[in-house]
């Protein structure tokens, strides 16, 4: 029951990452929103969410994870209600920012509670289901949004959150036990401010770069401020007595391998979903609801494999390194098949196999990555660990959309017919309006389809390389842990007669932990604490 409540809260948070995109035409018509307004409606939520994840995780450890869940649900519900009945663009932007605060508390606390409630073989299964729901939130946004907008007004995409908030709040109050860091260290306020400014600046630059140009003043200033704040954050955390984020985590090879894998899983998943929505609507010509329905096999495969426990079984059998590498390889192959077989000549049938393979890969890699990160961090700091995991997901996802989007735009502009004009290279819609003949319009469509295909192939190569890198780092970490925990080998017989001197009490002895780390890289609780 606790896991069901946690997953429901996680689902609504992630649905709001993608659901608003489909409502853009309605918002433009009903609120008179400009292009800049629309961008801020979409980005306000992602920016606040990304910027506050580390701070939210630290606060939940300090003051209690159950309290953080309840506060997060309340803020998310209030923000949703205000957003649904907003009368101006400014009201909706402010409401989305408020939802981002609640979302940051929910994203970090849900995983932290799972780490406290489950243990042993049940923990990977629980994280697998949590990961499945997280993936469903990303992939299900277009489908849920399409259904609601097909029958109701745009405010319905926010009102649907309210029953979840009420039910979730009652269930959390009744079922979820309170837990917090027993050491009760005081909050790191300066670290919280620096990390928030840094993440918001960097994520804003990533989001705005493709739209305004990477060399534009606003993007460069935001990126520079963000990087400077993050550098100051690292320096501060290294010297402050009670750091929000213990930099010692980054001396753990398993933690670093999981972070690298997490970045690239998020890169591939968010980037591929970004391209898939455009592929289905702008290349194959489906309406939003039709496109959402055709993406359903991806989400269903993720959920099905984790509900029956395939991800947890594979993780236990072959270890985190091989599971993440194998999952990301499947994701890369699926994305490549979508690129090759999903063109207008093959239609949707050609891309279905690719979607199923992508779902299988995400179902394996994402829970294994989350488990690897969280098992590298002491349980008392589970909130901070969840903040790291959420930050990686948001940052990697933004990077995937930005880089693959830039590749798409560059390829489209290069292949656009000269008769259309370079000024129409900003979008396929503008280029089609500028095309005066049917032949030119077909050339525009072919250019855009080629841009999408090229971006998907590059994304597939990046995900495959990332899988190999993450697998290598995790495998090396598991090998080092196994070597460190192995019992000492017997000394060979001495070639000289032993002296009468007996070993002193200070003679070094091999100190093995209580539970030996498995060779597959799946850590026990004791080795997790030792390595961290």
mmCIF file with all atom_site columns, C-alpha atoms in Angstrom, residues 202-318:
data_model
loop_
_atom_site.group_PDB
_atom_site.id
_atom_site.type_symbol
_atom_site.label_atom_id
_atom_site.label_alt_id
_atom_site.label_comp_id
_atom_site.label_asym_id
_atom_site.label_entity_id
_atom_site.label_seq_id
_atom_site.pdbx_PDB_ins_code
_atom_site.Cartn_x
_atom_site.Cartn_y
_atom_site.Cartn_z
_atom_site.occupancy
_atom_site.B_iso_or_equiv
_atom_site.pdbx_formal_charge
_atom_site.auth_seq_id
_atom_site.auth_comp_id
_atom_site.auth_asym_id
_atom_site.auth_atom_id
_atom_site.pdbx_PDB_model_num
ATOM 1   C CA . UNK A 1 202 ? 22.525 25.670  -16.159 1.00 0.00 ? 202 UNK A CA 1
ATOM 2   C CA . UNK A 1 203 ? 19.131 24.103  -16.885 1.00 0.00 ? 203 UNK A CA 1
ATOM 3   C CA . UNK A 1 204 ? 17.794 27.432  -18.203 1.00 0.00 ? 204 UNK A CA 1
ATOM 4   C CA . UNK A 1 205 ? 20.765 27.681  -20.589 1.00 0.00 ? 205 UNK A CA 1
ATOM 5   C CA . UNK A 1 206 ? 20.169 24.114  -21.798 1.00 0.00 ? 206 UNK A CA 1
ATOM 6   C CA . UNK A 1 207 ? 16.450 24.706  -22.320 1.00 0.00 ? 207 UNK A CA 1
ATOM 7   C CA . UNK A 1 208 ? 16.829 28.115  -23.985 1.00 0.00 ? 208 UNK A CA 1
ATOM 8   C CA . UNK A 1 209 ? 19.895 27.375  -26.114 1.00 0.00 ? 209 UNK A CA 1
ATOM 9   C CA . UNK A 1 210 ? 18.098 25.689  -29.035 1.00 0.00 ? 210 UNK A CA 1
ATOM 10  C CA . UNK A 1 211 ? 15.376 28.361  -29.042 1.00 0.00 ? 211 UNK A CA 1
ATOM 11  C CA . UNK A 1 212 ? 17.442 31.561  -28.708 1.00 0.00 ? 212 UNK A CA 1
ATOM 12  C CA . UNK A 1 213 ? 20.824 30.360  -29.967 1.00 0.00 ? 213 UNK A CA 1
ATOM 13  C CA . UNK A 1 214 ? 23.735 29.105  -27.899 1.00 0.00 ? 214 UNK A CA 1
ATOM 14  C CA . UNK A 1 215 ? 25.664 32.326  -28.430 1.00 0.00 ? 215 UNK A CA 1
ATOM 15  C CA . UNK A 1 216 ? 22.842 34.660  -27.359 1.00 0.00 ? 216 UNK A CA 1
ATOM 16  C CA . UNK A 1 217 ? 23.490 36.922  -24.378 1.00 0.00 ? 217 UNK A CA 1
ATOM 17  C CA . UNK A 1 218 ? 20.770 35.496  -22.135 1.00 0.00 ? 218 UNK A CA 1
ATOM 18  C CA . UNK A 1 219 ? 21.900 31.903  -22.633 1.00 0.00 ? 219 UNK A CA 1
ATOM 19  C CA . UNK A 1 220 ? 25.577 32.712  -22.079 1.00 0.00 ? 220 UNK A CA 1
ATOM 20  C CA . UNK A 1 221 ? 24.884 34.766  -18.946 1.00 0.00 ? 221 UNK A CA 1
ATOM 21  C CA . UNK A 1 222 ? 22.579 32.118  -17.458 1.00 0.00 ? 222 UNK A CA 1
ATOM 22  C CA . UNK A 1 223 ? 25.075 29.342  -18.196 1.00 0.00 ? 223 UNK A CA 1
ATOM 23  C CA . UNK A 1 224 ? 28.008 31.325  -16.762 1.00 0.00 ? 224 UNK A CA 1
ATOM 24  C CA . UNK A 1 225 ? 26.111 32.240  -13.587 1.00 0.00 ? 225 UNK A CA 1
ATOM 25  C CA . UNK A 1 226 ? 24.957 28.652  -13.160 1.00 0.00 ? 226 UNK A CA 1
ATOM 26  C CA . UNK A 1 227 ? 28.426 27.167  -13.608 1.00 0.00 ? 227 UNK A CA 1
ATOM 27  C CA . UNK A 1 228 ? 29.981 29.747  -11.276 1.00 0.00 ? 228 UNK A CA 1
ATOM 28  C CA . UNK A 1 229 ? 27.356 29.006  -8.610  1.00 0.00 ? 229 UNK A CA 1
ATOM 29  C CA . UNK A 1 230 ? 27.906 25.240  -8.941  1.00 0.00 ? 230 UNK A CA 1
ATOM 30  C CA . UNK A 1 231 ? 31.674 25.712  -8.648  1.00 0.00 ? 231 UNK A CA 1
ATOM 31  C CA . UNK A 1 232 ? 31.128 27.805  -5.510  1.00 0.00 ? 232 UNK A CA 1
ATOM 32  C CA . UNK A 1 233 ? 28.743 25.129  -4.220  1.00 0.00 ? 233 UNK A CA 1
ATOM 33  C CA . UNK A 1 234 ? 31.383 22.403  -4.610  1.00 0.00 ? 234 UNK A CA 1
ATOM 34  C CA . UNK A 1 235 ? 34.017 24.567  -2.910  1.00 0.00 ? 235 UNK A CA 1
ATOM 35  C CA . UNK A 1 236 ? 31.645 25.380  -0.050  1.00 0.00 ? 236 UNK A CA 1
ATOM 36  C CA . UNK A 1 237 ? 30.598 21.755  0.444   1.00 0.00 ? 237 UNK A CA 1
ATOM 37  C CA . UNK A 1 238 ? 34.231 20.672  0.722   1.00 0.00 ? 238 UNK A CA 1
ATOM 38  C CA . UNK A 1 239 ? 34.853 22.974  3.687   1.00 0.00 ? 239 UNK A CA 1
ATOM 39  C CA . UNK A 1 240 ? 31.545 23.387  5.527   1.00 0.00 ? 240 UNK A CA 1
ATOM 40  C CA . UNK A 1 241 ? 31.221 21.240  8.712   1.00 0.00 ? 241 UNK A CA 1
ATOM 41  C CA . UNK A 1 242 ? 27.747 19.920  7.803   1.00 0.00 ? 242 UNK A CA 1
ATOM 42  C CA . UNK A 1 243 ? 27.568 19.725  3.980   1.00 0.00 ? 243 UNK A CA 1
ATOM 43  C CA . UNK A 1 244 ? 24.278 19.281  2.168   1.00 0.00 ? 244 UNK A CA 1
ATOM 44  C CA . UNK A 1 245 ? 25.979 16.979  -0.352  1.00 0.00 ? 245 UNK A CA 1
ATOM 45  C CA . UNK A 1 246 ? 28.927 14.965  0.907   1.00 0.00 ? 246 UNK A CA 1
ATOM 46  C CA . UNK A 1 247 ? 31.578 15.245  -1.812  1.00 0.00 ? 247 UNK A CA 1
ATOM 47  C CA . UNK A 1 248 ? 33.061 12.022  -0.494  1.00 0.00 ? 248 UNK A CA 1
ATOM 48  C CA . UNK A 1 249 ? 30.324 10.229  -2.448  1.00 0.00 ? 249 UNK A CA 1
ATOM 49  C CA . UNK A 1 250 ? 32.235 11.027  -5.636  1.00 0.00 ? 250 UNK A CA 1
ATOM 50  C CA . UNK A 1 251 ? 35.230 9.010   -4.443  1.00 0.00 ? 251 UNK A CA 1
ATOM 51  C CA . UNK A 1 252 ? 33.006 5.927   -4.696  1.00 0.00 ? 252 UNK A CA 1
ATOM 52  C CA . UNK A 1 253 ? 33.475 4.365   -8.139  1.00 0.00 ? 253 UNK A CA 1
ATOM 53  C CA . UNK A 1 254 ? 30.104 2.643   -8.004  1.00 0.00 ? 254 UNK A CA 1
ATOM 54  C CA . UNK A 1 255 ? 28.418 5.976   -7.304  1.00 0.00 ? 255 UNK A CA 1
ATOM 55  C CA . UNK A 1 256 ? 30.266 7.634   -10.208 1.00 0.00 ? 256 UNK A CA 1
ATOM 56  C CA . UNK A 1 257 ? 29.387 4.813   -12.574 1.00 0.00 ? 257 UNK A CA 1
ATOM 57  C CA . UNK A 1 258 ? 25.740 5.009   -11.577 1.00 0.00 ? 258 UNK A CA 1
ATOM 58  C CA . UNK A 1 259 ? 25.746 8.803   -12.036 1.00 0.00 ? 259 UNK A CA 1
ATOM 59  C CA . UNK A 1 260 ? 27.250 8.447   -15.520 1.00 0.00 ? 260 UNK A CA 1
ATOM 60  C CA . UNK A 1 261 ? 24.685 5.787   -16.402 1.00 0.00 ? 261 UNK A CA 1
ATOM 61  C CA . UNK A 1 262 ? 21.839 7.867   -14.997 1.00 0.00 ? 262 UNK A CA 1
ATOM 62  C CA . UNK A 1 263 ? 22.794 10.907  -17.063 1.00 0.00 ? 263 UNK A CA 1
ATOM 63  C CA . UNK A 1 264 ? 22.884 8.885   -20.263 1.00 0.00 ? 264 UNK A CA 1
ATOM 64  C CA . UNK A 1 265 ? 19.705 6.911   -19.544 1.00 0.00 ? 265 UNK A CA 1
ATOM 65  C CA . UNK A 1 266 ? 17.890 10.226  -19.005 1.00 0.00 ? 266 UNK A CA 1
ATOM 66  C CA . UNK A 1 267 ? 19.593 11.686  -22.081 1.00 0.00 ? 267 UNK A CA 1
ATOM 67  C CA . UNK A 1 268 ? 18.409 8.808   -24.257 1.00 0.00 ? 268 UNK A CA 1
ATOM 68  C CA . UNK A 1 269 ? 14.907 8.558   -22.798 1.00 0.00 ? 269 UNK A CA 1
ATOM 69  C CA . UNK A 1 270 ? 14.001 12.264  -22.830 1.00 0.00 ? 270 UNK A CA 1
ATOM 70  C CA . UNK A 1 271 ? 15.729 12.892  -26.146 1.00 0.00 ? 271 UNK A CA 1
ATOM 71  C CA . UNK A 1 272 ? 14.057 9.913   -27.819 1.00 0.00 ? 272 UNK A CA 1
ATOM 72  C CA . UNK A 1 273 ? 10.598 10.864  -26.496 1.00 0.00 ? 273 UNK A CA 1
ATOM 73  C CA . UNK A 1 274 ? 11.133 14.425  -27.731 1.00 0.00 ? 274 UNK A CA 1
ATOM 74  C CA . UNK A 1 275 ? 11.968 13.108  -31.192 1.00 0.00 ? 275 UNK A CA 1
ATOM 75  C CA . UNK A 1 276 ? 9.207  10.477  -31.171 1.00 0.00 ? 276 UNK A CA 1
ATOM 76  C CA . UNK A 1 277 ? 6.439  13.009  -30.562 1.00 0.00 ? 277 UNK A CA 1
ATOM 77  C CA . UNK A 1 278 ? 7.643  15.058  -33.533 1.00 0.00 ? 278 UNK A CA 1
ATOM 78  C CA . UNK A 1 279 ? 8.191  11.943  -35.616 1.00 0.00 ? 279 UNK A CA 1
ATOM 79  C CA . UNK A 1 280 ? 4.645  10.717  -35.122 1.00 0.00 ? 280 UNK A CA 1
ATOM 80  C CA . UNK A 1 281 ? 2.952  14.093  -35.577 1.00 0.00 ? 281 UNK A CA 1
ATOM 81  C CA . UNK A 1 282 ? 5.123  15.974  -38.070 1.00 0.00 ? 282 UNK A CA 1
ATOM 82  C CA . UNK A 1 283 ? 6.551  13.105  -40.136 1.00 0.00 ? 283 UNK A CA 1
ATOM 83  C CA . UNK A 1 284 ? 3.785  10.480  -40.037 1.00 0.00 ? 284 UNK A CA 1
ATOM 84  C CA . UNK A 1 285 ? 0.971  13.041  -39.694 1.00 0.00 ? 285 UNK A CA 1
ATOM 85  C CA . UNK A 1 286 ? -0.911 11.795  -36.604 1.00 0.00 ? 286 UNK A CA 1
ATOM 86  C CA . UNK A 1 287 ? -3.058 14.017  -34.391 1.00 0.00 ? 287 UNK A CA 1
ATOM 87  C CA . UNK A 1 288 ? -1.915 14.462  -30.743 1.00 0.00 ? 288 UNK A CA 1
ATOM 88  C CA . UNK A 1 289 ? -4.236 11.785  -29.345 1.00 0.00 ? 289 UNK A CA 1
ATOM 89  C CA . UNK A 1 290 ? -3.341 9.370   -32.148 1.00 0.00 ? 290 UNK A CA 1
ATOM 90  C CA . UNK A 1 291 ? 0.356  10.004  -31.524 1.00 0.00 ? 291 UNK A CA 1
ATOM 91  C CA . UNK A 1 292 ? -0.101 9.419   -27.795 1.00 0.00 ? 292 UNK A CA 1
ATOM 92  C CA . UNK A 1 293 ? -1.857 6.100   -28.424 1.00 0.00 ? 293 UNK A CA 1
ATOM 93  C CA . UNK A 1 294 ? 0.924  4.972   -30.738 1.00 0.00 ? 294 UNK A CA 1
ATOM 94  C CA . UNK A 1 295 ? 3.517  5.690   -28.062 1.00 0.00 ? 295 UNK A CA 1
ATOM 95  C CA . UNK A 1 296 ? 1.593  3.513   -25.593 1.00 0.00 ? 296 UNK A CA 1
ATOM 96  C CA . UNK A 1 297 ? 3.536  0.278   -26.431 1.00 0.00 ? 297 UNK A CA 1
ATOM 97  C CA . UNK A 1 298 ? 6.717  1.938   -25.136 1.00 0.00 ? 298 UNK A CA 1
ATOM 98  C CA . UNK A 1 299 ? 5.140  2.779   -21.772 1.00 0.00 ? 299 UNK A CA 1
ATOM 99  C CA . UNK A 1 300 ? 3.270  -0.531  -21.505 1.00 0.00 ? 300 UNK A CA 1
ATOM 100 C CA . UNK A 1 301 ? 6.456  -2.524  -22.071 1.00 0.00 ? 301 UNK A CA 1
ATOM 101 C CA . UNK A 1 302 ? 8.228  -0.621  -19.287 1.00 0.00 ? 302 UNK A CA 1
ATOM 102 C CA . UNK A 1 303 ? 5.381  -1.205  -16.850 1.00 0.00 ? 303 UNK A CA 1
ATOM 103 C CA . UNK A 1 304 ? 4.807  -4.847  -17.798 1.00 0.00 ? 304 UNK A CA 1
ATOM 104 C CA . UNK A 1 305 ? 8.442  -5.898  -17.374 1.00 0.00 ? 305 UNK A CA 1
ATOM 105 C CA . UNK A 1 306 ? 8.775  -4.248  -13.985 1.00 0.00 ? 306 UNK A CA 1
ATOM 106 C CA . UNK A 1 307 ? 5.390  -5.382  -12.652 1.00 0.00 ? 307 UNK A CA 1
ATOM 107 C CA . UNK A 1 308 ? 6.392  -9.019  -13.211 1.00 0.00 ? 308 UNK A CA 1
ATOM 108 C CA . UNK A 1 309 ? 9.805  -8.264  -11.701 1.00 0.00 ? 309 UNK A CA 1
ATOM 109 C CA . UNK A 1 310 ? 11.988 -8.877  -14.756 1.00 0.00 ? 310 UNK A CA 1
ATOM 110 C CA . UNK A 1 311 ? 14.247 -5.912  -13.986 1.00 0.00 ? 311 UNK A CA 1
ATOM 111 C CA . UNK A 1 312 ? 14.861 -7.030  -10.386 1.00 0.00 ? 312 UNK A CA 1
ATOM 112 C CA . UNK A 1 313 ? 15.535 -10.638 -11.442 1.00 0.00 ? 313 UNK A CA 1
ATOM 113 C CA . UNK A 1 314 ? 17.998 -9.598  -14.127 1.00 0.00 ? 314 UNK A CA 1
ATOM 114 C CA . UNK A 1 315 ? 19.721 -7.217  -11.703 1.00 0.00 ? 315 UNK A CA 1
ATOM 115 C CA . UNK A 1 316 ? 20.147 -9.976  -9.133  1.00 0.00 ? 316 UNK A CA 1
ATOM 116 C CA . UNK A 1 317 ? 21.414 -12.463 -11.704 1.00 0.00 ? 317 UNK A CA 1
ATOM 117 C CA . UNK A 1 318 ? 23.915 -10.436 -13.749 1.00 0.00 ? 318 UNK A CA 1
#
